[in-house]
Short mmCIF file of C-alpha atoms and ligand atoms in Angstrom, two decimals:
data_model
loop_
_atom_site.label_atom_id
_atom_site.label_comp_id
_atom_site.label_asym_id
_atom_site.label_seq_id
_atom_site.Cartn_x
_atom_site.Cartn_y
_atom_site.Cartn_z
CA UNK A 1 -42.67 201.63 -88.32
CA UNK A 2 -39.79 201.02 -85.88
CA UNK A 3 -36.39 199.90 -86.95
CA UNK A 4 -37.21 196.56 -84.52
CA UNK A 5 -40.62 194.58 -85.47
CA UNK A 6 -41.88 191.23 -84.12
CA UNK A 7 -44.63 189.42 -86.10
CA UNK A 8 -46.71 187.97 -83.53
CA UNK A 9 -48.57 189.25 -80.29
CA UNK A 10 -48.23 185.82 -78.92
CA UNK A 11 -46.58 184.71 -76.10
CA UNK A 12 -43.17 184.78 -77.70
CA UNK A 13 -43.59 187.67 -79.51
CA UNK A 14 -44.83 189.92 -76.33
CA UNK A 15 -41.81 188.32 -74.56
CA UNK A 16 -38.93 189.53 -76.76
CA UNK A 17 -41.02 192.35 -77.52
CA UNK A 18 -40.98 193.27 -73.77
CA UNK A 19 -37.21 193.11 -73.44
CA UNK A 20 -36.66 195.10 -76.18
CA UNK A 21 -38.50 197.79 -75.19
CA UNK A 22 -36.90 197.25 -71.30
CA UNK A 23 -33.40 197.66 -73.12
CA UNK A 24 -34.79 201.31 -74.51
CA UNK A 25 -35.67 200.13 -78.02
CA UNK A 26 -38.07 201.64 -79.73
CA UNK A 27 -40.81 198.58 -81.21
CA UNK A 28 -43.32 197.74 -83.44
CA UNK A 29 -45.16 194.83 -82.54
CA UNK A 30 -47.81 193.52 -85.39
CA UNK A 31 -50.70 190.76 -85.54
CA UNK A 32 -53.14 189.95 -88.49
CA UNK A 33 -55.14 188.91 -85.38
CA UNK A 34 -57.80 191.70 -84.00
CA UNK A 35 -56.78 189.76 -80.71
CA UNK A 36 -53.33 189.75 -78.60
CA UNK A 37 -51.93 187.15 -77.27
CA UNK A 38 -52.06 184.31 -79.83
CA UNK A 39 -53.76 180.87 -79.25
CA UNK A 40 -53.24 181.73 -75.44
CA UNK A 41 -55.58 184.65 -75.92
CA UNK A 42 -58.84 184.09 -73.11
CA UNK A 43 -61.90 186.34 -72.52
CA UNK A 44 -64.14 186.88 -70.52
CA UNK A 45 -68.18 185.98 -71.28
CA UNK A 46 -71.39 187.74 -70.50
CA UNK A 47 -71.89 185.06 -67.47
CA UNK A 48 -68.18 186.14 -65.96
CA UNK A 49 -66.56 182.83 -66.84
CA UNK A 50 -63.13 182.71 -68.67
CA UNK A 51 -62.94 181.05 -71.50
CA UNK A 52 -59.96 180.36 -73.93
CA UNK A 53 -61.46 179.96 -77.74
CA UNK A 54 -58.26 178.33 -78.86
CA UNK A 55 -58.53 175.47 -76.68
CA UNK A 56 -57.10 174.48 -72.47
CA UNK A 57 -53.82 176.53 -72.06
CA UNK A 58 -52.25 176.07 -67.96
CA UNK A 59 -49.34 177.29 -67.29
CA UNK A 60 -46.51 174.93 -65.78
CA UNK A 61 -43.12 175.24 -65.54
CA UNK A 62 -39.94 174.45 -63.64
CA UNK A 63 -38.10 177.48 -65.13
CA UNK A 64 -37.85 180.19 -62.26
CA UNK A 65 -36.30 182.64 -64.24
CA UNK A 66 -39.52 182.69 -66.53
CA UNK A 67 -42.07 182.30 -63.61
CA UNK A 68 -40.71 185.83 -62.44
CA UNK A 69 -40.35 187.29 -65.72
CA UNK A 70 -44.01 186.60 -66.04
CA UNK A 71 -45.06 187.67 -62.94
CA UNK A 72 -44.25 191.47 -63.32
CA UNK A 73 -46.95 191.29 -65.53
CA UNK A 74 -50.04 189.06 -63.35
CA UNK A 75 -50.30 187.98 -60.04
CA UNK A 76 -51.52 183.99 -60.00
CA UNK A 77 -54.37 181.31 -58.61
CA UNK A 78 -52.13 178.31 -57.24
CA UNK A 79 -54.05 175.75 -60.17
CA UNK A 80 -52.86 172.25 -59.91
CA UNK A 81 -54.15 169.96 -63.05
CA UNK A 82 -55.86 166.89 -62.80
CA UNK A 83 -57.02 165.20 -65.68
CA UNK A 84 -59.35 161.89 -66.39
CA UNK A 85 -59.37 159.59 -68.51
CA UNK A 86 -62.94 157.86 -69.11
CA UNK A 87 -62.15 154.16 -70.06
CA UNK A 88 -65.31 152.49 -71.45
CA UNK A 89 -66.85 154.57 -69.13
CA UNK A 90 -64.53 154.06 -66.08
CA UNK A 91 -63.21 157.73 -64.89
CA UNK A 92 -59.34 156.78 -63.85
CA UNK A 93 -56.68 159.88 -63.38
CA UNK A 94 -54.06 160.18 -66.43
CA UNK A 95 -51.31 160.44 -66.27
CA UNK A 96 -52.05 156.46 -65.48
CA UNK A 97 -50.82 155.90 -61.79
CA UNK A 98 -50.97 153.48 -58.70
CA UNK A 99 -54.82 154.56 -58.53
CA UNK A 100 -55.76 154.04 -61.93
CA UNK A 101 -54.20 150.73 -61.44
CA UNK A 102 -56.09 149.32 -58.63
CA UNK A 103 -59.30 151.08 -60.50
CA UNK A 104 -58.70 148.74 -63.66
CA UNK A 105 -57.89 145.69 -62.43
CA UNK A 106 -58.90 143.38 -59.66
CA UNK A 107 -56.95 143.39 -56.40
CA UNK A 108 -54.52 140.36 -57.18
CA UNK A 109 -53.66 141.35 -60.23
CA UNK A 110 -53.11 145.02 -59.29
CA UNK A 111 -50.92 144.30 -56.29
CA UNK A 112 -49.01 141.68 -58.89
CA UNK A 113 -48.44 144.44 -61.48
CA UNK A 114 -47.77 146.72 -58.22
CA UNK A 115 -44.90 144.75 -57.13
CA UNK A 116 -43.47 144.06 -60.46
CA UNK A 117 -43.57 148.28 -60.93
CA UNK A 118 -41.84 148.92 -58.25
CA UNK A 119 -39.13 146.26 -58.66
CA UNK A 120 -38.18 146.77 -62.10
CA UNK A 121 -38.63 150.28 -62.62
CA UNK A 122 -39.01 152.50 -58.85
CA UNK A 123 -41.51 153.51 -57.30
CA UNK A 124 -41.83 157.66 -57.66
CA UNK A 125 -40.40 156.96 -60.81
CA UNK A 126 -42.55 158.32 -64.09
CA UNK A 127 -41.53 156.41 -67.81
CA UNK A 128 -43.11 156.70 -71.12
CA UNK A 129 -45.79 154.06 -72.46
CA UNK A 130 -42.76 153.66 -75.36
CA UNK A 131 -40.26 152.18 -73.43
CA UNK A 132 -42.78 150.73 -70.87
CA UNK A 133 -43.72 148.31 -74.00
CA UNK A 134 -40.22 147.46 -74.82
CA UNK A 135 -39.22 146.13 -71.12
CA UNK A 136 -37.67 143.02 -70.80
CA UNK A 137 -40.30 142.16 -68.16
CA UNK A 138 -43.24 140.03 -70.05
CA UNK A 139 -45.38 141.08 -67.63
CA UNK A 140 -44.44 144.34 -67.30
CA UNK A 141 -44.93 144.67 -71.33
CA UNK A 142 -48.49 142.87 -70.71
CA UNK A 143 -49.24 145.70 -68.18
CA UNK A 144 -47.54 148.49 -70.85
CA UNK A 145 -49.74 147.10 -73.36
CA UNK A 146 -53.15 147.72 -71.59
CA UNK A 147 -52.35 151.01 -70.95
CA UNK A 148 -51.17 151.94 -74.17
CA UNK A 149 -54.49 150.20 -75.75
CA UNK A 150 -56.65 152.07 -73.23
CA UNK A 151 -55.31 155.41 -72.74
CA UNK A 152 -53.08 156.20 -75.52
CA UNK A 153 -53.18 154.37 -78.78
CA UNK A 154 -56.96 155.92 -79.43
CA UNK A 155 -56.42 159.47 -78.56
CA UNK A 156 -53.44 159.27 -80.60
CA UNK A 157 -55.27 158.43 -83.69
CA UNK A 158 -57.43 160.97 -83.17
CA UNK A 159 -55.16 163.44 -82.34
CA UNK A 160 -52.51 162.88 -84.74
CA UNK A 161 -53.40 160.47 -87.23
CA UNK A 162 -51.03 158.19 -85.74
CA UNK A 163 -49.61 155.74 -83.59
CA UNK A 164 -47.80 156.44 -81.24
CA UNK A 165 -45.03 154.59 -81.81
CA UNK A 166 -44.68 156.22 -84.80
CA UNK A 167 -44.49 159.51 -83.31
CA UNK A 168 -42.08 159.30 -80.80
CA UNK A 169 -40.97 160.13 -77.82
CA UNK A 170 -41.01 163.73 -78.80
CA UNK A 171 -44.58 163.70 -78.51
CA UNK A 172 -45.58 160.16 -76.41
CA UNK A 173 -43.22 161.51 -73.15
CA UNK A 174 -45.17 164.58 -72.27
CA UNK A 175 -47.90 162.23 -70.75
CA UNK A 176 -45.79 159.18 -68.60
CA UNK A 177 -47.04 156.37 -66.92
CA UNK A 178 -46.45 157.54 -62.94
CA UNK A 179 -44.94 154.51 -60.25
CA UNK A 180 -46.39 155.96 -57.89
CA UNK A 181 -50.08 157.88 -56.02
CA UNK A 182 -48.74 161.01 -57.97
CA UNK A 183 -52.76 162.57 -60.21
CA UNK A 184 -51.42 165.95 -60.67
CA UNK A 185 -50.50 165.84 -64.75
CA UNK A 186 -47.53 167.65 -64.68
CA UNK A 187 -44.92 168.26 -62.25
CA UNK A 188 -43.26 171.43 -62.46
CA UNK A 189 -42.29 173.14 -59.42
CA UNK A 190 -44.81 176.43 -60.50
CA UNK A 191 -48.33 175.08 -61.34
CA UNK A 192 -50.65 178.79 -61.63
CA UNK A 193 -53.16 180.82 -63.88
CA UNK A 194 -52.64 184.10 -64.16
CA UNK A 195 -54.68 185.44 -61.70
CA UNK A 196 -57.23 188.10 -64.47
CA UNK A 197 -55.92 185.55 -67.67
CA UNK A 198 -53.75 185.54 -70.17
CA UNK A 199 -55.07 187.98 -71.97
CA UNK A 200 -54.51 190.74 -69.03
CA UNK A 201 -50.96 189.39 -69.03
CA UNK A 202 -49.80 189.50 -72.36
CA UNK A 203 -51.65 193.10 -72.39
CA UNK A 204 -49.44 193.69 -69.50
CA UNK A 205 -46.81 192.67 -71.15
CA UNK A 206 -46.86 194.91 -74.34
CA UNK A 207 -48.11 197.93 -72.35
CA UNK A 208 -44.75 200.46 -72.47
CA UNK A 209 -43.90 203.66 -74.16
CA UNK A 210 -41.57 201.68 -76.51
CA UNK A 211 -44.16 199.23 -78.13
CA UNK A 212 -46.69 200.19 -80.54
CA UNK A 213 -48.82 197.42 -81.54
CA UNK A 214 -50.60 197.07 -84.89
CA UNK A 215 -53.32 194.14 -85.15
CA UNK A 216 -55.09 193.28 -88.25
CA UNK A 217 -51.96 193.69 -90.07
CA UNK A 218 -50.68 190.70 -92.01
CA UNK A 219 -47.08 190.62 -92.40
CA UNK A 220 -47.65 188.97 -95.68
CA UNK A 221 -48.87 191.75 -97.03
CA UNK A 222 -46.73 193.96 -95.78
CA UNK A 223 -43.10 192.20 -96.18
CA UNK A 224 -41.21 190.24 -98.61
CA UNK A 225 -37.84 188.46 -98.49
CA UNK A 226 -35.44 188.39 -101.85
CA UNK A 227 -31.87 187.89 -102.40
CA UNK A 228 -31.19 187.84 -98.62
CA UNK A 229 -33.21 191.63 -98.65
CA UNK A 230 -36.65 192.56 -96.64
CA UNK A 231 -38.27 194.63 -98.38
CA UNK A 232 -41.79 196.45 -96.26
CA UNK A 233 -44.11 198.24 -97.82
CA UNK A 234 -41.90 197.87 -100.95
CA UNK A 235 -38.89 199.82 -99.36
CA UNK A 236 -35.95 197.86 -98.52
CA UNK A 237 -35.42 197.33 -94.37
CA UNK A 238 -32.71 196.97 -92.79
CA UNK A 239 -34.31 196.58 -89.28
CA UNK A 240 -34.72 193.92 -87.06
CA UNK A 241 -37.76 191.15 -88.16
CA UNK A 242 -38.24 188.50 -85.58
CA UNK A 243 -41.01 186.74 -87.46
CA UNK A 244 -43.12 184.14 -85.17
CA UNK A 245 -45.48 183.29 -87.81
CA UNK A 246 -45.43 180.31 -90.18
CA UNK A 247 -42.07 180.38 -91.93
CA UNK A 248 -43.46 178.90 -95.16
CA UNK A 249 -45.41 182.11 -95.34
CA UNK A 250 -42.64 184.48 -95.66
CA UNK A 251 -41.28 182.42 -98.83
CA UNK A 252 -43.75 181.94 -100.69
CA UNK A 253 -44.56 178.28 -99.69
CA UNK A 254 -41.42 177.56 -101.99
CA UNK A 255 -40.97 173.90 -100.62
CA UNK A 256 -43.98 173.55 -99.86
CA UNK A 257 -46.51 173.51 -96.27
CA UNK A 258 -45.41 172.16 -93.36
CA UNK A 259 -47.79 169.42 -92.03
CA UNK A 260 -49.93 171.11 -89.00
CA UNK A 261 -52.82 169.43 -86.74
CA UNK A 262 -55.69 171.62 -85.74
CA UNK A 263 -58.50 171.57 -83.83
CA UNK A 264 -62.19 172.51 -84.08
CA UNK A 265 -63.69 173.02 -81.28
CA UNK A 266 -67.30 173.00 -79.90
CA UNK A 267 -68.42 175.18 -77.20
CA UNK A 268 -71.22 175.17 -74.82
CA UNK A 269 -72.74 177.04 -72.04
CA UNK A 270 -74.71 174.70 -69.66
CA UNK A 271 -77.18 176.11 -66.79
CA UNK A 272 -75.33 174.10 -64.01
CA UNK A 273 -72.35 174.80 -61.48
CA UNK A 274 -70.72 171.78 -62.86
CA UNK A 275 -70.60 169.37 -66.07
CA UNK A 276 -67.16 166.86 -64.87
CA UNK A 277 -65.48 165.61 -62.15
CA UNK A 278 -62.06 167.20 -63.56
CA UNK A 279 -61.05 170.71 -65.65
CA UNK A 280 -60.34 167.80 -68.37
CA UNK A 281 -61.50 164.73 -69.31
CA UNK A 282 -59.80 162.74 -72.05
CA UNK A 283 -62.13 160.51 -73.83
CA UNK A 284 -59.37 157.78 -74.73
CA UNK A 285 -61.32 154.43 -75.71
CA UNK A 286 -64.32 156.12 -77.58
CA UNK A 287 -65.90 159.33 -78.98
CA UNK A 288 -65.26 161.37 -81.88
CA UNK A 289 -63.27 164.41 -79.73
CA UNK A 290 -60.41 163.67 -77.76
CA UNK A 291 -61.34 165.70 -74.96
CA UNK A 292 -63.29 168.09 -72.56
CA UNK A 293 -62.97 171.00 -70.79
CA UNK A 294 -64.92 172.63 -67.97
CA UNK A 295 -63.28 176.37 -67.99
CA UNK A 296 -64.95 177.01 -64.66
CA UNK A 297 -62.55 174.66 -62.84
CA UNK A 298 -59.62 176.35 -64.01
CA UNK A 299 -60.90 179.09 -61.83
CA UNK A 300 -61.97 179.41 -57.95
CA UNK A 301 -65.01 181.06 -58.95
CA UNK A 302 -68.31 178.94 -58.20
CA UNK A 303 -71.25 180.02 -60.71
CA UNK A 304 -74.38 178.70 -61.76
CA UNK A 305 -73.71 178.55 -65.20
CA UNK A 306 -70.47 176.51 -66.66
CA UNK A 307 -68.80 176.13 -69.60
CA UNK A 308 -67.67 172.97 -71.80
CA UNK A 309 -65.60 172.54 -75.49
CA UNK A 310 -64.85 169.15 -76.46
CA UNK A 311 -61.95 169.13 -79.32
CA UNK A 312 -62.15 167.58 -82.51
CA UNK A 313 -58.64 167.17 -84.35
CA UNK A 314 -58.10 167.69 -88.01
CA UNK A 315 -55.38 167.63 -91.01
CA UNK A 316 -54.63 171.59 -91.40
CA UNK A 317 -55.73 173.02 -94.72
CA UNK A 318 -54.09 176.14 -95.91
CA UNK A 319 -57.47 178.21 -94.16
CA UNK A 320 -57.20 176.92 -91.00
CA UNK A 321 -55.36 177.30 -87.55
CA UNK A 322 -52.34 175.89 -87.85
CA UNK A 323 -52.52 174.34 -84.16
CA UNK A 324 -49.63 171.61 -83.95
CA UNK A 325 -46.96 170.92 -85.54
CA UNK A 326 -45.97 167.14 -86.76
CA UNK A 327 -42.38 166.25 -85.61
CA UNK A 328 -41.75 163.54 -87.79
CA UNK A 329 -38.20 163.26 -89.14
CA UNK A 330 -39.38 163.82 -92.98
CA UNK A 331 -41.33 167.22 -91.65
CA UNK A 332 -38.60 168.31 -89.40
CA UNK A 333 -36.51 168.47 -92.40
CA UNK A 334 -38.37 170.02 -94.68
CA UNK A 335 -38.44 172.41 -91.80
CA UNK A 336 -34.73 172.47 -92.47
CA UNK A 337 -35.08 173.95 -96.03
CA UNK A 338 -37.07 176.95 -94.96
CA UNK A 339 -34.55 177.48 -91.84
CA UNK A 340 -32.03 177.38 -94.36
CA UNK A 341 -33.64 179.73 -96.35
CA UNK A 342 -34.34 182.08 -93.48
CA UNK A 343 -30.33 182.32 -92.32
CA UNK A 344 -29.82 183.86 -95.61
CA UNK A 345 -31.25 187.10 -94.33
CA UNK A 346 -28.81 188.83 -91.42
CA UNK A 347 -31.74 190.31 -89.30
CA UNK A 348 -34.30 187.77 -89.55
CA UNK A 349 -35.18 185.81 -86.62
CA UNK A 350 -37.36 183.18 -86.59
CA UNK A 351 -39.29 182.40 -83.03
CA UNK A 352 -42.11 180.59 -81.53
CA UNK A 353 -44.26 177.66 -82.37
CA UNK A 354 -44.51 178.22 -85.90
CA UNK A 355 -41.61 179.87 -86.65
CA UNK A 356 -39.49 177.16 -84.90
CA UNK A 357 -42.22 174.17 -86.35
CA UNK A 358 -41.59 172.94 -82.59
CA UNK A 359 -44.66 171.46 -80.12
CA UNK A 360 -43.73 173.65 -77.40
CA UNK A 361 -45.69 174.92 -74.37
CA UNK A 362 -45.83 178.48 -73.16
CA UNK A 363 -42.81 178.33 -70.85
CA UNK A 364 -40.58 177.65 -73.88
CA UNK A 365 -42.45 179.79 -75.86
CA UNK A 366 -40.68 182.74 -73.28
CA UNK A 367 -37.70 180.82 -72.58
CA UNK A 368 -36.56 180.97 -76.20
CA UNK A 369 -38.05 184.70 -76.55
CA UNK A 370 -35.07 185.41 -73.78
CA UNK A 371 -32.96 183.22 -75.12
CA UNK A 372 -33.13 184.87 -78.72
CA UNK A 373 -32.93 188.07 -77.39
CA UNK A 374 -29.51 187.43 -75.75
CA UNK A 375 -28.46 186.61 -78.66
CA UNK A 376 -29.76 189.20 -80.67
CA UNK A 377 -27.89 191.40 -78.17
CA UNK A 378 -24.16 189.64 -78.14
CA UNK A 379 -24.62 189.61 -82.39
CA UNK A 380 -24.37 193.20 -81.17
CA UNK A 381 -26.75 193.75 -84.32
CA UNK A 382 -28.37 197.15 -82.53
CA UNK A 383 -24.23 199.00 -83.06
CA UNK A 384 -25.40 199.16 -86.52
CA UNK A 385 -28.78 200.43 -86.25
P1 LIG B 401 -48.37 181.57 -80.96
O1 LIG B 401 -49.32 181.56 -80.01
O2 LIG B 401 -49.25 181.05 -81.97
O3 LIG B 401 -48.51 182.89 -81.81
C1 LIG B 401 -48.26 183.49 -82.81
C2 LIG B 401 -49.04 184.95 -83.40
O4 LIG B 401 -48.44 185.36 -84.36
C3 LIG B 401 -50.61 184.40 -83.30
O5 LIG B 401 -50.65 185.72 -82.42
C4 LIG B 401 -50.90 185.15 -84.94
O6 LIG B 401 -51.72 185.57 -85.35
C5 LIG B 401 -49.74 185.72 -85.00
N1 LIG B 401 -48.97 185.70 -86.36
C6 LIG B 401 -49.07 184.74 -87.52
N2 LIG B 401 -48.84 184.40 -88.60
C7 LIG B 401 -48.53 185.95 -88.69
C8 LIG B 401 -48.33 186.55 -89.96
N3 LIG B 401 -47.74 187.00 -91.13
N4 LIG B 401 -48.69 188.30 -89.73
C9 LIG B 401 -49.24 188.60 -88.65
N5 LIG B 401 -48.93 187.37 -87.48
C10 LIG B 401 -48.90 186.60 -87.81
N6 LIG B 401 -49.28 175.53 -73.23
C11 LIG B 401 -48.89 175.60 -71.95
O7 LIG B 401 -47.90 175.69 -71.32
N7 LIG B 401 -49.76 174.83 -71.45
C12 LIG B 401 -50.94 174.70 -71.86
O8 LIG B 401 -51.94 174.09 -71.19
C13 LIG B 401 -50.89 174.45 -73.57
N8 LIG B 401 -52.05 174.15 -74.05
C14 LIG B 401 -52.63 174.39 -75.81
C15 LIG B 401 -53.30 173.51 -76.05
C16 LIG B 401 -53.49 174.04 -77.75
C17 LIG B 401 -54.71 173.61 -78.12
C18 LIG B 401 -52.67 174.65 -78.06
C19 LIG B 401 -53.00 174.31 -79.68
C20 LIG B 401 -51.70 174.94 -77.60
C21 LIG B 401 -51.26 174.37 -76.13
N9 LIG B 401 -50.10 175.46 -75.32
C22 LIG B 401 -49.87 175.06 -74.40
C23 LIG B 401 -48.90 175.73 -76.15
C24 LIG B 401 -48.98 177.24 -76.14
O9 LIG B 401 -50.19 177.71 -76.92
C25 LIG B 401 -48.33 178.07 -77.37
O10 LIG B 401 -46.71 177.29 -76.64
C26 LIG B 401 -47.52 179.18 -76.94
O11 LIG B 401 -49.32 179.48 -77.49
C27 LIG B 401 -46.73 179.68 -78.27
O12 LIG B 401 -46.50 181.25 -78.13
P2 LIG B 401 -46.25 181.64 -79.78
O13 LIG B 401 -45.97 183.25 -79.67
O14 LIG B 401 -45.15 180.51 -80.17
O15 LIG B 401 -47.26 181.08 -81.16
N1 LIG B 402 -51.90 161.21 -75.06
C1 LIG B 402 -53.07 160.12 -75.22
N2 LIG B 402 -53.47 160.25 -74.14
C2 LIG B 402 -53.92 161.10 -72.98
C3 LIG B 402 -53.47 161.73 -73.24
C4 LIG B 402 -52.07 161.99 -74.18
O1 LIG B 402 -52.55 159.49 -75.94
O2 LIG B 402 -54.71 160.58 -72.70
C5 LIG B 402 -51.01 161.70 -76.30
C6 LIG B 402 -51.75 161.85 -76.87
O3 LIG B 402 -50.89 161.71 -78.25
C7 LIG B 402 -51.96 163.84 -76.89
C8 LIG B 402 -49.84 163.45 -76.35
O4 LIG B 402 -50.07 162.28 -75.81
O5 LIG B 402 -51.38 164.15 -78.05
C9 LIG B 402 -49.32 165.02 -75.67
O6 LIG B 402 -50.92 165.17 -74.65
P1 LIG B 402 -51.03 165.99 -74.10
O7 LIG B 402 -51.91 166.62 -72.94
O8 LIG B 402 -49.21 166.86 -74.01
O9 LIG B 402 -51.53 167.60 -74.97
P2 LIG B 402 -51.59 168.82 -75.24
O10 LIG B 402 -52.33 169.16 -73.95
O11 LIG B 402 -50.08 169.52 -76.02
O12 LIG B 402 -52.91 168.56 -76.65
#
């Protein structure tokens, strides 16, 4: 093992490992899975269709630095993500926009709401549903109630077993209401899919003479942490550990498990070239699953078969994959206890969706890894090596 060990070969781990390697440091990356890429892992199935077994992943960012960094490892296909909501059988764009407004209300009612929204919120503005529900104008509140009940309430209950207002802006503002005809799910400047998939991109990130990759290697089995000292296979380890797994794992769950939501995926290959009108359809008023994704719609390839996946959300048990941290005040406070515990280890660094217990997108995972690399370099920990 090298003097720098990165636990996790997801986007966070792969980014920081690559930055260490580019700066001339030897680094070992371990992952307990047999595959790289963490939840962004994808593969090409026997019909030549790229499938994402851990759920739909679409790349988008406003950060040029992130886009430029990843562009070293992949070519891209331009892809702008559009999602439809199935409201009692009617398909309308989500984020709920002015097209959705005119599809859901009579012409005269929609024109009235349109005018009030433009006057009170402003044309081309985006606003969160929680803010809209509290608006001082009663007609806007009435409109917000419609959107809340038909787009957010049931989907959020299915996904989180919580009400939107209990989750708060951190989650709800991810999907605003658009006072415009904008119909893209994201408005970031850079919206692309890696031409040969995320696995290929992350493989290229990890392909470097200074990087050694050890898959099927569980950090829980090789590391132990006690009294401010890190032990690797029983011997004291004085190198750097960047850890991107669940933070509770390395401290024996001493303060209890941090709650997560997990997903059950039901995949189907269908003998037809198209299943639905958009890459993703959200079931916002009915069904037990939250959304249906059709992977062939992420690429430009025309196939005579298609693959869809339905997502069912449930409480995460210890043996399940932890997908979504639940960012309530209580959970964040519990996370704080682990963070303080980790701070006792000088060369242990937490990074990524699990170790930071943050609901972040891929671009933020990359950006945070870049920031941590800069911090470790500034801390001058290397000087001690
Ligand atoms: P992960 O991808 O979780 O990687 C962590 C790695 O650490 C895993 O490979 C794991 O096996 C390994 N590991 C954990 N514990 C140990 C251990 N003890 N020993 C060894 N290895 C260990 N982001 C977007 O930008 N766009 C999207 O469309 C999008 N869609 C998503 C859909 C779903 C269903 C989910 C769950 C997430 C989505 N994301 C999306 C978020 C994206 O997956 C994350 O931001 C990104 O993958 C975070 O990377 P990471 O490396 O921090 O974590
Ligand atoms: N959401 C909703 N209805 C929708 C889309 C999203 O209620 O049609 C809520 C839901 O709580 C969801 C959150 O907004 O978990 C964030 O949505 P996003 O699409 O960003 O979820 P992700 O792709 O990360 O699962």
